[in-house]
Amino acid sequence: MGWEALAQWGEDTARIERLTGGVANDVWSVRVNGHLAVGRLGTRSDADLAWETELLRYLDGEGMTVPVPIPTTDGRLFADGLVVMTYMEGGPPETQADWRRVADTLRELHRLTRGWPQRPGWRSSTDLLHAETGTKIDLGAMPPESVARCRAAWTRLTGRLTCVVHGNPNNPGNVRMTANQVALIDWDEAHVDVPDLDLVLPDNAAGLDDGAYDIAAQASAAWEAAVCWDDAYAVRRLAEVRAV
């Protein structure tokens, strides 16, 4: 249906301008009931979008600053692949102190979502020690030696507790900061996994010790190589993963 679905949020709706940062989705600023909001149109399944929108509503209810889904006029949180969310004010993190605030926010996310069910169709990094596919990942498309390197990195996470991870918090464009709050945006890569994957931040702002940082950095590089395979970025990330 495309952007015609925006009409399901009411008569006084309109797209304003395209926003940067979306790769898998078409993201625009929109006007809904006279207020600035963000619309994201993609090809995710209804089950996938239900998981994401319910997560965001829960986190908002627990006091985190996140984009909150705005219901359609008949109360749905998405329609025909379109999600409309509140607009988040602020700018990206710039200093080490900023990134430490991001780390604190991520740890709160992890605390609030221990035991959360997996996003439909997704796999965690440790699931991929035995599974071949999960959402964007197809290990069968990678050379066997590359798969072995990735799995060796993920094996070091075995036995850890899992929770929701944001999936791409070290991208400054996915954070909106003000003096009073830190908002994580773009939850398209969020899924259930080991929290360490979220904590590989600039200048080790999460304060991981050397061993923990090495484990997290290797596992994170392997994850991004597998998710993006086989573009130039994926090849570069795979080069960071030690050979077996």
Short mmCIF file of C-alpha atoms in Angstrom, two decimals:
data_model
loop_
_atom_site.label_atom_id
_atom_site.label_comp_id
_atom_site.label_asym_id
_atom_site.label_seq_id
_atom_site.Cartn_x
_atom_site.Cartn_y
_atom_site.Cartn_z
CA MET A 1 0.00 0.00 0.00
CA GLY A 2 2.95 2.33 0.57
CA TRP A 3 2.64 5.80 2.08
CA GLU A 4 -1.09 5.87 1.37
CA ALA A 5 -1.31 3.99 4.68
CA LEU A 6 -0.51 7.26 6.47
CA ALA A 7 -4.15 8.25 6.01
CA GLN A 8 -5.01 5.64 8.66
CA TRP A 9 -3.57 8.04 11.26
CA GLY A 10 -6.21 10.64 10.41
CA GLU A 11 -7.07 13.24 7.83
CA ASP A 12 -4.53 15.79 9.09
CA THR A 13 -1.44 13.77 8.18
CA ALA A 14 1.33 14.51 5.72
CA ARG A 15 4.90 13.60 4.89
CA ILE A 16 7.37 16.46 5.36
CA GLU A 17 10.88 15.36 4.38
CA ARG A 18 12.93 12.21 4.02
CA LEU A 19 15.26 11.47 6.93
CA THR A 20 18.71 9.96 6.55
CA GLY A 21 19.92 6.82 8.28
CA GLY A 22 17.36 4.27 7.12
CA VAL A 23 18.81 1.50 4.96
CA ALA A 24 16.12 -1.18 5.07
CA ASN A 25 13.28 1.34 5.44
CA ASP A 26 11.92 4.57 3.98
CA VAL A 27 11.95 7.07 6.89
CA TRP A 28 10.28 10.51 6.81
CA SER A 29 9.32 13.24 9.20
CA VAL A 30 5.53 13.45 9.17
CA ARG A 31 2.78 15.59 10.65
CA VAL A 32 0.09 13.80 12.65
CA ASN A 33 -2.67 15.74 14.38
CA GLY A 34 -0.59 18.91 14.15
CA HIS A 35 2.47 17.33 15.78
CA LEU A 36 5.85 16.42 14.32
CA ALA A 37 6.44 12.67 14.22
CA VAL A 38 8.49 10.08 12.31
CA GLY A 39 7.10 7.55 9.87
CA ARG A 40 8.97 4.39 8.89
CA LEU A 41 7.80 2.27 5.98
CA GLY A 42 9.36 -1.13 5.41
CA THR A 43 8.75 -4.78 4.61
CA ARG A 44 8.85 -6.30 8.12
CA SER A 45 6.15 -8.83 8.97
CA ASP A 46 3.26 -7.96 11.27
CA ALA A 47 4.71 -10.28 13.92
CA ASP A 48 8.06 -8.50 13.73
CA LEU A 49 6.46 -5.06 14.02
CA ALA A 50 4.24 -6.20 16.88
CA TRP A 51 7.36 -7.29 18.80
CA GLU A 52 9.10 -3.95 18.21
CA THR A 53 6.15 -1.69 18.96
CA GLU A 54 5.20 -3.56 22.14
CA LEU A 55 8.82 -3.37 23.29
CA LEU A 56 8.90 0.40 22.77
CA ARG A 57 5.63 0.89 24.65
CA TYR A 58 6.95 -1.20 27.53
CA LEU A 59 10.24 0.72 27.71
CA ASP A 60 8.37 4.03 27.64
CA GLY A 61 6.18 2.80 30.48
CA GLU A 62 9.30 1.91 32.47
CA GLY A 63 10.65 5.44 32.12
CA MET A 64 13.10 5.09 29.24
CA THR A 65 13.17 7.76 26.53
CA VAL A 66 12.31 5.98 23.28
CA PRO A 67 10.23 6.69 20.17
CA VAL A 68 6.69 5.76 21.17
CA PRO A 69 4.38 4.26 18.51
CA ILE A 70 1.43 6.51 17.73
CA PRO A 71 -1.75 4.45 17.12
CA THR A 72 -3.88 4.68 14.00
CA THR A 73 -7.35 6.12 14.39
CA ASP A 74 -8.65 2.60 15.13
CA GLY A 75 -5.93 1.85 17.68
CA ARG A 76 -3.38 -0.21 15.75
CA LEU A 77 0.34 0.39 16.35
CA PHE A 78 1.25 -0.17 12.69
CA ALA A 79 -0.53 -0.57 9.38
CA ASP A 80 0.62 -2.05 6.07
CA GLY A 81 4.29 -1.96 7.07
CA LEU A 82 4.11 1.63 8.34
CA VAL A 83 4.94 2.65 11.89
CA VAL A 84 4.51 6.25 13.12
CA MET A 85 6.46 7.25 16.23
CA THR A 86 7.05 10.31 18.36
CA TYR A 87 9.86 12.60 17.26
CA MET A 88 12.96 12.56 19.48
CA GLU A 89 14.70 15.86 20.15
CA GLY A 90 18.46 16.17 20.66
CA GLY A 91 21.79 15.59 18.99
CA PRO A 92 24.36 12.77 18.77
CA PRO A 93 26.89 11.96 21.50
CA GLU A 94 30.12 13.90 21.05
CA THR A 95 32.26 13.44 24.16
CA GLN A 96 33.40 10.48 26.24
CA ALA A 97 31.04 11.67 28.99
CA ASP A 98 28.19 11.56 26.46
CA TRP A 99 29.05 7.98 25.51
CA ARG A 100 29.16 7.00 29.19
CA ARG A 101 25.57 8.23 29.45
CA VAL A 102 24.72 6.08 26.43
CA ALA A 103 26.31 3.07 28.17
CA ASP A 104 24.20 3.70 31.28
CA THR A 105 21.07 3.88 29.11
CA LEU A 106 21.93 0.60 27.39
CA ARG A 107 22.46 -1.13 30.72
CA GLU A 108 19.02 0.04 31.80
CA LEU A 109 17.56 -1.44 28.60
CA HIS A 110 19.32 -4.71 29.34
CA ARG A 111 18.12 -4.75 32.95
CA LEU A 112 14.50 -4.14 31.97
CA THR A 113 14.36 -6.88 29.31
CA ARG A 114 15.98 -9.93 30.88
CA GLY A 115 14.12 -13.01 29.64
CA TRP A 116 12.36 -11.10 26.83
CA PRO A 117 11.14 -13.37 23.98
CA GLN A 118 13.15 -13.39 20.78
CA ARG A 119 12.06 -11.18 17.88
CA PRO A 120 10.12 -13.40 15.43
CA GLY A 121 12.43 -14.95 12.86
CA TRP A 122 15.63 -13.74 14.52
CA ARG A 123 18.50 -15.69 16.04
CA SER A 124 20.95 -14.66 18.72
CA SER A 125 24.69 -14.90 18.16
CA THR A 126 24.88 -18.09 20.23
CA ASP A 127 21.88 -19.57 18.37
CA LEU A 128 24.02 -19.27 15.23
CA LEU A 129 26.53 -21.71 16.67
CA HIS A 130 24.05 -24.36 15.47
CA ALA A 131 21.61 -22.54 13.15
CA GLU A 132 22.49 -21.39 9.63
CA THR A 133 19.98 -18.59 9.11
CA GLY A 134 18.11 -15.89 10.99
CA THR A 135 16.50 -12.77 9.50
CA LYS A 136 19.31 -11.05 7.56
CA ILE A 137 21.93 -13.69 8.32
CA ASP A 138 22.66 -16.63 6.02
CA LEU A 139 25.85 -18.36 7.09
CA GLY A 140 25.55 -20.64 4.07
CA ALA A 141 26.43 -17.65 1.89
CA MET A 142 29.75 -17.11 3.69
CA PRO A 143 32.97 -19.08 3.07
CA PRO A 144 33.32 -21.93 5.60
CA GLU A 145 36.51 -20.42 7.04
CA SER A 146 34.68 -17.15 7.67
CA VAL A 147 31.81 -18.96 9.40
CA ALA A 148 34.31 -20.79 11.61
CA ARG A 149 35.87 -17.47 12.65
CA CYS A 150 32.49 -15.95 13.48
CA ARG A 151 31.37 -18.98 15.45
CA ALA A 152 34.64 -19.06 17.39
CA ALA A 153 33.95 -15.46 18.47
CA TRP A 154 30.33 -16.23 19.43
CA THR A 155 31.32 -19.36 21.36
CA ARG A 156 32.95 -17.11 23.95
CA LEU A 157 29.44 -15.75 24.77
CA THR A 158 27.98 -19.18 25.56
CA GLY A 159 26.11 -19.42 28.85
CA ARG A 160 25.51 -15.69 29.31
CA LEU A 161 22.11 -14.30 30.25
CA THR A 162 20.25 -12.68 27.36
CA CYS A 163 18.05 -9.61 27.02
CA VAL A 164 17.00 -7.16 24.33
CA VAL A 165 19.96 -5.49 22.61
CA HIS A 166 19.48 -2.33 20.57
CA GLY A 167 21.72 -3.74 17.85
CA ASN A 168 23.48 -0.62 16.59
CA PRO A 169 24.00 1.86 19.44
CA ASN A 170 27.59 2.81 18.52
CA ASN A 171 26.26 4.70 15.49
CA PRO A 172 25.96 8.31 16.74
CA GLY A 173 22.98 8.81 14.45
CA ASN A 174 20.98 6.32 16.51
CA VAL A 175 21.23 8.41 19.69
CA ARG A 176 19.47 11.67 20.51
CA MET A 177 20.82 13.46 23.59
CA THR A 178 19.79 16.52 25.52
CA ALA A 179 21.05 17.77 28.87
CA ASN A 180 18.33 15.76 30.60
CA GLN A 181 17.85 12.59 28.61
CA VAL A 182 19.35 10.00 26.28
CA ALA A 183 17.05 8.55 23.62
CA LEU A 184 17.88 5.50 21.53
CA ILE A 185 16.23 5.57 18.10
CA ASP A 186 16.12 3.18 15.09
CA TRP A 187 15.19 -0.11 16.76
CA ASP A 188 15.11 -1.98 13.46
CA GLU A 189 18.05 -4.21 14.49
CA ALA A 190 16.88 -4.83 18.07
CA HIS A 191 16.63 -8.49 19.08
CA VAL A 192 17.40 -10.76 22.02
CA ASP A 193 21.09 -11.51 22.48
CA VAL A 194 23.97 -11.20 24.94
CA PRO A 195 24.13 -7.60 26.27
CA ASP A 196 27.88 -7.30 25.70
CA LEU A 197 27.19 -6.84 21.98
CA ASP A 198 25.68 -3.42 22.73
CA LEU A 199 28.60 -2.28 24.89
CA VAL A 200 31.38 -2.00 22.29
CA LEU A 201 31.24 1.79 22.38
CA PRO A 202 33.77 4.50 21.40
CA ASP A 203 36.68 4.82 23.85
CA ASN A 204 35.27 1.82 25.76
CA ALA A 205 32.72 4.13 27.35
CA ALA A 206 31.01 1.13 28.98
CA GLY A 207 34.15 0.52 31.04
CA LEU A 208 34.60 -3.15 30.15
CA ASP A 209 37.82 -4.74 31.37
CA ASP A 210 40.33 -5.88 28.74
CA GLY A 211 39.08 -9.46 28.59
CA ALA A 212 35.39 -8.55 28.45
CA TYR A 213 36.01 -5.87 25.83
CA ASP A 214 37.94 -8.30 23.63
CA ILE A 215 35.16 -10.89 23.81
CA ALA A 216 32.48 -8.29 23.05
CA ALA A 217 34.42 -6.61 20.24
CA GLN A 218 35.19 -9.90 18.50
CA ALA A 219 31.59 -11.11 18.79
CA SER A 220 30.23 -7.77 17.58
CA ALA A 221 32.54 -7.66 14.56
CA ALA A 222 31.53 -11.23 13.68
CA TRP A 223 27.83 -10.34 13.98
CA GLU A 224 28.09 -7.32 11.71
CA ALA A 225 30.15 -9.26 9.17
CA ALA A 226 27.45 -11.95 9.03
CA VAL A 227 24.53 -9.49 8.90
CA CYS A 228 26.04 -7.44 6.07
CA TRP A 229 27.73 -10.22 4.07
CA ASP A 230 29.26 -9.73 1.52
CA ASP A 231 29.67 -5.98 1.02
CA ALA A 232 32.87 -4.05 1.67
CA TYR A 233 31.83 -3.19 5.23
CA ALA A 234 31.25 -6.87 6.04
CA VAL A 235 34.65 -7.82 4.65
CA ARG A 236 36.27 -5.10 6.77
CA ARG A 237 34.49 -6.24 9.93
CA LEU A 238 35.39 -9.89 9.27
CA ALA A 239 39.05 -8.84 9.03
CA GLU A 240 38.78 -7.74 12.67
CA VAL A 241 37.79 -11.26 13.75
CA ARG A 242 40.79 -13.40 14.60
CA ALA A 243 41.42 -16.51 12.56
CA VAL A 244 40.75 -19.83 14.27
#
